[in-house]
mmCIF file of C-alpha atoms in Angstrom:
data_model
loop_
_atom_site.group_PDB
_atom_site.id
_atom_site.type_symbol
_atom_site.label_atom_id
_atom_site.label_comp_id
_atom_site.label_asym_id
_atom_site.label_seq_id
_atom_site.Cartn_x
_atom_site.Cartn_y
_atom_site.Cartn_z
ATOM 1 C CA MET A 17 125.014 67.684 96.490
ATOM 2 C CA ARG A 18 121.246 67.986 97.262
ATOM 3 C CA TYR A 19 119.781 71.441 98.259
ATOM 4 C CA PHE A 20 116.151 72.033 99.269
ATOM 5 C CA ILE A 21 115.310 75.153 98.855
ATOM 6 C CA THR A 22 112.065 77.066 99.811
ATOM 7 C CA GLY A 23 111.101 80.166 98.337
ATOM 8 C CA THR A 24 112.297 79.612 94.834
ATOM 9 C CA ALA A 25 110.102 81.437 92.837
ATOM 10 C CA GLY A 26 111.118 84.251 94.912
ATOM 11 C CA PHE A 27 113.794 86.965 94.054
ATOM 12 C CA ILE A 28 116.572 85.228 96.039
ATOM 13 C CA GLY A 29 115.733 81.896 96.122
ATOM 14 C CA PHE A 30 115.968 82.023 92.211
ATOM 15 C CA HIS A 31 118.871 83.437 91.844
ATOM 16 C CA LEU A 32 120.344 80.822 94.288
ATOM 17 C CA ALA A 33 118.714 77.717 92.675
ATOM 18 C CA ARG A 34 120.063 78.747 89.100
ATOM 19 C CA ARG A 35 123.344 78.922 90.780
ATOM 20 C CA LEU A 36 123.677 75.572 92.297
ATOM 21 C CA LEU A 37 121.691 74.079 89.251
ATOM 22 C CA GLN A 38 124.404 75.854 87.225
ATOM 23 C CA GLU A 39 127.500 74.072 88.978
ATOM 24 C CA GLY A 40 125.801 70.372 88.873
ATOM 25 C CA HIS A 41 123.818 70.484 92.152
ATOM 26 C CA GLU A 42 120.162 68.874 92.666
ATOM 27 C CA VAL A 43 117.676 71.192 93.862
ATOM 28 C CA LEU A 44 114.212 70.978 95.250
ATOM 29 C CA GLY A 45 112.373 73.875 94.985
ATOM 30 C CA TYR A 46 109.252 74.566 97.322
ATOM 31 C CA ASP A 47 107.274 77.712 97.149
ATOM 32 C CA GLY A 48 103.694 78.675 97.773
ATOM 33 C CA MET A 49 103.169 81.117 94.886
ATOM 34 C CA THR A 50 101.254 83.563 96.721
ATOM 35 C CA PRO A 51 99.780 86.629 95.255
ATOM 36 C CA TYR A 52 101.851 89.312 97.082
ATOM 37 C CA TYR A 53 103.197 90.528 94.066
ATOM 38 C CA SER A 54 102.859 89.513 90.329
ATOM 39 C CA LEU A 55 102.819 85.798 89.428
ATOM 40 C CA ARG A 56 103.694 86.318 86.307
ATOM 41 C CA LEU A 57 107.213 87.207 87.432
ATOM 42 C CA LYS A 58 107.390 84.216 89.648
ATOM 43 C CA GLU A 59 106.314 82.059 87.000
ATOM 44 C CA ALA A 60 109.126 83.519 84.808
ATOM 45 C CA ARG A 61 111.604 82.911 87.454
ATOM 46 C CA VAL A 62 110.100 79.152 87.416
ATOM 47 C CA ALA A 63 110.559 78.610 83.834
ATOM 48 C CA GLY A 64 114.142 79.755 84.186
ATOM 49 C CA LEU A 65 114.865 76.798 86.757
ATOM 50 C CA VAL A 66 112.924 73.860 85.202
ATOM 51 C CA GLN A 67 114.989 73.837 82.172
ATOM 52 C CA PHE A 68 117.433 72.388 84.021
ATOM 53 C CA PRO A 69 116.785 68.408 84.367
ATOM 54 C CA GLN A 70 118.167 68.222 88.047
ATOM 55 C CA PHE A 71 115.650 70.508 89.353
ATOM 56 C CA ARG A 72 112.113 69.423 90.649
ATOM 57 C CA ALA A 73 109.266 72.141 92.075
ATOM 58 C CA VAL A 74 106.665 71.480 94.744
ATOM 59 C CA GLU A 75 103.801 74.408 94.763
ATOM 60 C CA ALA A 76 102.557 74.441 98.458
ATOM 61 C CA MET A 77 102.486 76.687 101.440
ATOM 62 C CA LEU A 78 105.039 76.412 104.265
ATOM 63 C CA GLU A 79 101.992 75.985 106.498
ATOM 64 C CA ASP A 80 101.112 72.526 105.129
ATOM 65 C CA GLN A 81 103.511 70.594 106.972
ATOM 66 C CA ASP A 82 102.570 67.079 105.596
ATOM 67 C CA THR A 83 103.361 68.393 101.930
ATOM 68 C CA LEU A 84 107.035 69.880 103.125
ATOM 69 C CA MET A 85 107.790 66.555 105.160
ATOM 70 C CA ASP A 86 106.920 64.706 102.284
ATOM 71 C CA ALA A 87 108.618 66.321 99.656
ATOM 72 C CA ALA A 88 111.628 67.138 101.636
ATOM 73 C CA ARG A 89 111.406 63.068 102.675
ATOM 74 C CA ALA A 90 111.440 62.016 99.174
ATOM 75 C CA PHE A 91 114.281 63.759 98.390
ATOM 76 C CA GLN A 92 116.524 63.507 101.199
ATOM 77 C CA PRO A 93 118.243 67.028 100.748
ATOM 78 C CA ASP A 94 121.698 67.661 102.464
ATOM 79 C CA VAL A 95 121.553 70.916 102.846
ATOM 80 C CA ILE A 96 117.986 72.838 104.286
ATOM 81 C CA ILE A 97 118.027 76.656 102.937
ATOM 82 C CA HIS A 98 115.049 78.652 104.436
ATOM 83 C CA LEU A 99 114.306 81.579 102.079
ATOM 84 C CA ALA A 100 110.465 81.365 101.725
ATOM 85 C CA ALA A 101 108.921 84.144 103.788
ATOM 86 C CA GLN A 102 106.380 86.737 103.667
ATOM 87 C CA ALA A 103 108.554 89.873 102.780
ATOM 88 C CA GLY A 104 108.212 93.592 103.249
ATOM 89 C CA VAL A 105 108.476 95.868 106.399
ATOM 90 C CA ARG A 106 105.786 97.831 105.354
ATOM 91 C CA TYR A 107 103.191 95.082 104.119
ATOM 92 C CA SER A 108 103.601 93.756 108.112
ATOM 93 C CA LEU A 109 101.852 97.028 109.224
ATOM 94 C CA GLU A 110 99.001 96.023 106.859
ATOM 95 C CA ASN A 111 98.672 92.383 107.267
ATOM 96 C CA PRO A 112 100.807 90.879 110.038
ATOM 97 C CA LYS A 113 99.099 87.603 110.110
ATOM 98 C CA ALA A 114 100.500 86.939 107.064
ATOM 99 C CA TYR A 115 103.749 87.221 108.941
ATOM 100 C CA LEU A 116 102.696 85.318 111.545
ATOM 101 C CA ASP A 117 101.794 82.451 109.322
ATOM 102 C CA SER A 118 104.622 82.055 106.970
ATOM 103 C CA ASN A 119 107.803 83.872 109.382
ATOM 104 C CA LEU A 120 106.839 81.539 112.312
ATOM 105 C CA ILE A 121 104.386 78.546 111.554
ATOM 106 C CA GLY A 122 106.049 77.989 108.302
ATOM 107 C CA SER A 123 109.790 78.261 109.705
ATOM 108 C CA TRP A 124 108.805 76.109 112.315
ATOM 109 C CA ASN A 125 107.772 73.407 110.548
ATOM 110 C CA VAL A 126 110.998 73.887 108.439
ATOM 111 C CA LEU A 127 112.915 72.965 111.739
ATOM 112 C CA GLU A 128 110.730 70.171 112.094
ATOM 113 C CA VAL A 129 111.542 68.618 108.691
ATOM 114 C CA ALA A 130 115.509 69.442 109.417
ATOM 115 C CA ARG A 131 115.342 67.859 112.785
ATOM 116 C CA LYS A 132 113.559 64.572 111.803
ATOM 117 C CA LEU A 133 115.848 64.206 108.514
ATOM 118 C CA ASN A 134 118.613 64.964 110.680
ATOM 119 C CA VAL A 135 119.665 67.419 107.837
ATOM 120 C CA GLY A 136 123.668 68.090 107.537
ATOM 121 C CA HIS A 137 123.173 71.668 107.481
ATOM 122 C CA LEU A 138 120.027 74.121 107.800
ATOM 123 C CA MET A 139 120.284 77.607 106.402
ATOM 124 C CA LEU A 140 117.893 80.551 107.272
ATOM 125 C CA ALA A 141 117.040 83.606 105.621
ATOM 126 C CA SER A 142 116.680 86.395 108.498
ATOM 127 C CA THR A 143 117.105 90.076 107.580
ATOM 128 C CA SER A 144 119.244 93.655 108.890
ATOM 129 C CA SER A 145 115.450 94.690 110.457
ATOM 130 C CA VAL A 146 116.438 92.923 113.282
ATOM 131 C CA TYR A 147 118.858 95.380 114.463
ATOM 132 C CA GLY A 148 115.733 98.278 114.704
ATOM 133 C CA ALA A 149 117.330 101.880 115.004
ATOM 134 C CA ASN A 150 120.853 100.578 116.433
ATOM 135 C CA ALA A 151 122.897 103.877 116.476
ATOM 136 C CA GLN A 152 125.758 101.932 117.066
ATOM 137 C CA VAL A 153 127.823 101.058 113.260
ATOM 138 C CA PRO A 154 128.675 98.967 111.951
ATOM 139 C CA PHE A 155 126.480 96.602 112.974
ATOM 140 C CA CYS A 156 127.743 93.485 114.191
ATOM 141 C CA GLU A 157 126.207 90.361 114.619
ATOM 142 C CA THR A 158 127.050 90.635 118.734
ATOM 143 C CA ASP A 159 125.033 93.560 118.594
ATOM 144 C CA LYS A 160 121.808 93.606 120.661
ATOM 145 C CA ALA A 161 118.836 93.277 118.693
ATOM 146 C CA ASP A 162 116.061 93.058 121.006
ATOM 147 C CA GLU A 163 113.927 96.421 119.693
ATOM 148 C CA PRO A 164 112.473 95.581 116.092
ATOM 149 C CA LEU A 165 110.289 98.121 114.869
ATOM 150 C CA THR A 166 108.163 95.815 113.081
ATOM 151 C CA PHE A 167 106.194 92.607 113.183
ATOM 152 C CA TYR A 168 108.341 91.253 110.052
ATOM 153 C CA ALA A 169 111.509 92.276 111.890
ATOM 154 C CA ALA A 170 110.164 90.537 114.987
ATOM 155 C CA SER A 171 109.168 87.674 113.057
ATOM 156 C CA LYS A 172 112.476 86.947 111.654
ATOM 157 C CA LYS A 173 114.083 87.420 115.118
ATOM 158 C CA ALA A 174 111.653 84.714 117.028
ATOM 159 C CA MET A 175 112.808 82.479 113.889
ATOM 160 C CA GLU A 176 116.313 83.243 114.888
ATOM 161 C CA ALA A 177 115.334 82.431 118.137
ATOM 162 C CA MET A 178 113.573 79.071 117.426
ATOM 163 C CA ALA A 179 116.342 77.839 115.218
ATOM 164 C CA HIS A 180 118.775 78.461 118.285
ATOM 165 C CA SER A 181 116.477 75.956 120.689
ATOM 166 C CA TYR A 182 116.344 73.442 118.045
ATOM 167 C CA ALA A 183 120.273 73.902 117.505
ATOM 168 C CA HIS A 184 121.065 73.305 121.134
ATOM 169 C CA LEU A 185 117.892 70.696 121.600
ATOM 170 C CA TYR A 186 118.092 68.630 118.411
ATOM 171 C CA LYS A 187 122.084 69.550 117.467
ATOM 172 C CA VAL A 188 120.794 70.462 114.088
ATOM 173 C CA PRO A 189 123.559 72.677 112.280
ATOM 174 C CA THR A 190 122.213 75.816 111.885
ATOM 175 C CA THR A 191 123.428 79.125 109.986
ATOM 176 C CA ALA A 192 121.257 82.002 110.197
ATOM 177 C CA PHE A 193 122.120 85.027 107.634
ATOM 178 C CA ARG A 194 121.267 88.429 107.671
ATOM 179 C CA PHE A 195 120.561 90.023 104.455
ATOM 180 C CA PHE A 196 121.266 94.041 103.752
ATOM 181 C CA THR A 197 118.838 95.584 101.126
ATOM 182 C CA VAL A 198 119.232 92.782 98.656
ATOM 183 C CA TYR A 199 118.865 94.018 95.040
ATOM 184 C CA GLY A 200 119.746 93.166 91.029
ATOM 185 C CA PRO A 201 117.645 91.472 88.067
ATOM 186 C CA TRP A 202 114.743 89.787 88.549
ATOM 187 C CA GLY A 203 114.058 91.785 91.692
ATOM 188 C CA ARG A 204 110.592 92.365 93.995
ATOM 189 C CA PRO A 205 108.298 94.814 92.606
ATOM 190 C CA ASP A 206 107.966 96.355 96.392
ATOM 191 C CA MET A 207 111.696 96.718 96.425
ATOM 192 C CA ALA A 208 113.117 100.732 96.200
ATOM 193 C CA LEU A 209 115.067 100.319 92.742
ATOM 194 C CA PHE A 210 112.328 98.307 91.133
ATOM 195 C CA LYS A 211 109.811 101.091 91.967
ATOM 196 C CA PHE A 212 112.012 103.844 90.964
ATOM 197 C CA VAL A 213 113.269 102.478 87.576
ATOM 198 C CA LYS A 214 109.307 101.986 86.483
ATOM 199 C CA ALA A 215 108.122 105.306 87.412
ATOM 200 C CA MET A 216 110.966 107.061 85.647
ATOM 201 C CA ILE A 217 110.368 104.897 82.603
ATOM 202 C CA GLU A 218 106.498 105.996 83.087
ATOM 203 C CA ASP A 219 107.278 109.057 83.615
ATOM 204 C CA GLN A 220 106.157 109.359 86.858
ATOM 205 C CA GLU A 221 107.059 110.605 90.698
ATOM 206 C CA ILE A 222 109.145 108.621 92.784
ATOM 207 C CA GLU A 223 108.573 108.818 96.387
ATOM 208 C CA ILE A 224 112.007 109.216 98.564
ATOM 209 C CA TYR A 225 110.903 108.664 102.218
ATOM 210 C CA GLY A 226 112.493 110.636 105.394
ATOM 211 C CA GLU A 227 113.516 113.266 103.210
ATOM 212 C CA GLY A 228 116.397 111.403 101.347
ATOM 213 C CA LYS A 229 118.460 111.381 104.372
ATOM 214 C CA MET A 230 118.522 107.422 105.057
ATOM 215 C CA SER A 231 121.392 105.274 103.901
ATOM 216 C CA ARG A 232 121.220 101.847 102.982
ATOM 217 C CA ASP A 233 124.322 98.669 102.973
ATOM 218 C CA PHE A 234 122.833 97.625 99.290
ATOM 219 C CA THR A 235 124.146 94.172 98.619
ATOM 220 C CA PHE A 236 124.048 92.884 95.092
ATOM 221 C CA VAL A 237 122.109 89.432 94.298
ATOM 222 C CA ASP A 238 124.992 87.804 92.888
ATOM 223 C CA ASP A 239 127.097 88.607 95.658
ATOM 224 C CA LEU A 240 124.858 87.403 98.067
ATOM 225 C CA VAL A 241 124.362 83.993 96.364
ATOM 226 C CA ASP A 242 128.355 83.773 96.238
ATOM 227 C CA ALA A 243 127.831 83.741 100.290
ATOM 228 C CA ILE A 244 125.207 81.520 100.857
ATOM 229 C CA VAL A 245 126.735 79.052 98.961
ATOM 230 C CA ASP A 246 130.146 79.425 100.494
ATOM 231 C CA LEU A 247 128.399 79.125 103.896
ATOM 232 C CA SER A 248 126.208 76.218 103.003
ATOM 233 C CA LEU A 249 130.034 74.128 103.044
ATOM 234 C CA ILE A 250 130.440 75.460 106.700
ATOM 235 C CA ARG A 251 128.518 74.000 109.289
ATOM 236 C CA PRO A 252 128.683 75.431 112.569
ATOM 237 C CA ALA A 253 131.319 73.886 114.883
ATOM 238 C CA GLU A 254 133.797 74.542 117.070
ATOM 239 C CA GLU A 255 136.637 73.302 114.643
ATOM 240 C CA ASN A 256 135.508 76.551 112.510
ATOM 241 C CA ARG A 257 135.021 79.108 115.471
ATOM 242 C CA VAL A 258 136.515 82.487 115.030
ATOM 243 C CA ALA A 259 137.998 83.990 117.774
ATOM 244 C CA GLY A 260 136.757 87.468 119.130
ATOM 245 C CA ILE A 261 133.757 88.160 116.520
ATOM 246 C CA ASP A 262 132.002 84.653 116.282
ATOM 247 C CA THR A 263 128.625 84.275 116.892
ATOM 248 C CA LEU A 264 128.836 80.395 117.142
ATOM 249 C CA SER A 265 126.531 79.279 120.377
ATOM 250 C CA GLN A 266 128.135 77.763 123.335
ATOM 251 C CA GLN A 267 124.459 76.113 123.677
ATOM 252 C CA GLY A 268 124.785 74.404 120.241
ATOM 253 C CA PRO A 269 125.723 74.352 116.512
ATOM 254 C CA PHE A 270 124.198 77.692 115.728
ATOM 255 C CA ARG A 271 125.526 80.785 114.311
ATOM 256 C CA ILE A 272 124.600 83.747 113.034
ATOM 257 C CA VAL A 273 125.983 85.924 109.836
ATOM 258 C CA ASN A 274 125.857 89.044 107.894
ATOM 259 C CA ILE A 275 125.444 89.327 104.362
ATOM 260 C CA GLY A 276 126.507 92.771 103.723
ATOM 261 C CA GLY A 277 129.207 94.749 102.124
ATOM 262 C CA GLY A 278 129.641 97.341 105.098
ATOM 263 C CA GLN A 279 129.412 100.228 102.854
ATOM 264 C CA PRO A 280 126.281 102.321 103.310
ATOM 265 C CA VAL A 281 125.103 104.864 100.181
ATOM 266 C CA GLY A 282 123.007 107.614 101.080
ATOM 267 C CA LEU A 283 119.279 107.482 99.256
ATOM 268 C CA LEU A 284 119.767 110.570 97.441
ATOM 269 C CA ASP A 285 123.030 109.033 96.017
ATOM 270 C CA PHE A 286 121.324 105.928 95.008
ATOM 271 C CA VAL A 287 118.924 107.963 93.225
ATOM 272 C CA GLU A 288 121.686 109.749 91.910
ATOM 273 C CA THR A 289 123.147 106.208 90.478
ATOM 274 C CA ILE A 290 119.937 105.417 88.959
ATOM 275 C CA GLU A 291 119.603 108.764 86.993
ATOM 276 C CA ASN A 292 123.131 108.230 85.583
ATOM 277 C CA CYS A 293 122.350 104.552 84.679
ATOM 278 C CA MET A 294 119.001 105.763 83.010
ATOM 279 C CA GLY A 295 119.957 108.559 81.507
ATOM 280 C CA LYS A 296 117.414 110.882 82.851
ATOM 281 C CA SER A 297 116.382 113.080 85.917
ATOM 282 C CA ALA A 298 113.765 111.407 88.028
ATOM 283 C CA LYS A 299 110.918 113.516 89.150
ATOM 284 C CA ARG A 300 111.079 113.720 93.045
ATOM 285 C CA LYS A 301 108.431 113.577 95.659
ATOM 286 C CA MET A 302 110.219 113.896 98.877
ATOM 287 C CA LEU A 303 108.184 112.454 101.781
ATOM 288 C CA PRO A 304 108.550 112.352 105.913
ATOM 289 C CA MET A 305 109.930 108.923 107.194
ATOM 290 C CA GLN A 306 107.193 106.099 107.349
ATOM 291 C CA LYS A 307 106.343 103.921 110.248
ATOM 292 C CA GLY A 308 108.961 101.461 110.795
ATOM 293 C CA ASP A 309 111.517 102.620 108.585
ATOM 294 C CA VAL A 310 115.028 102.478 110.174
ATOM 295 C CA PRO A 311 117.537 105.503 109.654
ATOM 296 C CA GLN A 312 120.668 103.606 108.633
ATOM 297 C CA THR A 313 121.634 99.952 107.482
ATOM 298 C CA PHE A 314 125.425 99.110 107.890
ATOM 299 C CA ALA A 315 126.826 95.508 107.916
ATOM 300 C CA SER A 316 129.922 94.489 109.746
ATOM 301 C CA PRO A 317 131.333 92.202 107.220
ATOM 302 C CA ASP A 318 134.131 90.741 109.496
ATOM 303 C CA LEU A 319 132.728 87.371 110.418
ATOM 304 C CA LEU A 320 131.754 86.559 106.737
ATOM 305 C CA LEU A 321 135.238 87.910 105.383
ATOM 306 C CA ALA A 322 136.789 85.258 108.147
ATOM 307 C CA LEU A 323 134.537 82.430 107.570
ATOM 308 C CA VAL A 324 134.624 82.463 103.516
ATOM 309 C CA ASN A 325 137.138 84.987 102.881
ATOM 310 C CA ARG A 326 135.199 87.807 100.678
ATOM 311 C CA LYS A 327 132.445 90.061 101.077
ATOM 312 C CA PRO A 328 129.848 91.711 98.510
ATOM 313 C CA CYS A 329 131.730 94.336 96.571
ATOM 314 C CA THR A 330 129.673 94.842 93.584
ATOM 315 C CA ARG A 331 129.965 98.586 92.998
ATOM 316 C CA LEU A 332 126.443 100.289 93.123
ATOM 317 C CA ASP A 333 126.280 101.493 89.121
ATOM 318 C CA VAL A 334 127.265 98.054 88.003
ATOM 319 C CA GLY A 335 124.482 96.369 90.029
ATOM 320 C CA VAL A 336 122.232 98.969 89.255
ATOM 321 C CA GLU A 337 122.818 99.324 85.091
ATOM 322 C CA ALA A 338 122.410 95.148 85.198
ATOM 323 C CA PHE A 339 118.841 95.633 86.862
ATOM 324 C CA VAL A 340 117.897 98.824 84.464
ATOM 325 C CA ASN A 341 119.144 96.520 81.220
ATOM 326 C CA TRP A 342 117.067 93.526 82.800
ATOM 327 C CA TYR A 343 113.966 95.699 83.546
ATOM 328 C CA ARG A 344 113.862 96.993 80.026
ATOM 329 C CA GLU A 345 114.383 93.790 78.562
ATOM 330 C CA HIS A 346 111.836 92.446 80.266
ATOM 331 C CA GLN A 347 109.185 95.241 80.740
ATOM 332 C CA SER A 348 106.225 93.997 78.395
ATOM 333 C CA TYR A 349 105.382 91.386 81.340
ATOM 334 C CA LEU A 350 106.351 93.545 84.539
ATOM 335 C CA THR A 351 103.948 96.120 83.768
#
């Protein structure tokens, strides 16, 4: 199949593109190579993809509608997987316009591409952040998600709503998947695991927000990729509606799916897992909850299980060890 993936220089986009290429698919990658974090890391990811003869890359911004359309039209994808976005919950407090440009305008441009090319399946990366401070657990896709705590979360919720309207108006088969704290090798430097491991290797303090009382439903990146690849083959339609728990819209071929294992881990347990994997104790600096943080995330994997017959299941210690080993191997250009 032919997959057009936005954000292939990013953490998840790299892993997804590499998996599809290894399986023999064609991939067109589209990435703006923004300097939100290390370009050396992004360039190293791309270098791992260009080794595949069936991979092509376009370097341009999502906001550049003409380039985006021209690239997609020349490639004629079967599936579009839109992963590119301005990421980071905390950064949205500093630079909300970056989220407006990328996550709203950029995502609308992707919707236009899918509409004009009549693409077979459009897939969009959303986030567990849309659930806000939801007290009801686990988080189900049918739960109310109208109280985002950050502009990042609001921009992703808006993207979901825009995509639903396109699915209704233009019958674009669309799946929006909500990620839950993805981690693993080649991860982003602004994520907790990356920052904690780096600080511990450098014998620096790690900053633990919320006095360590928060919990997260961690998802190993390989499990996430498994789910995306499986879901790419299931276009939202009445014939695959899951009774009782589905989010398949009555108004168009649109579905929202959590990608999470449903096994939240306390932040202090997470830190202890890292310590065990590294064989050393962290210097802990306990801090209050940051503005925009949520106390917990907890995915219901029931719909994902019903659709693809599996859910994220990699043990945290196994995933953390894989990251630590990767970091140590690549430390020379990560610091």
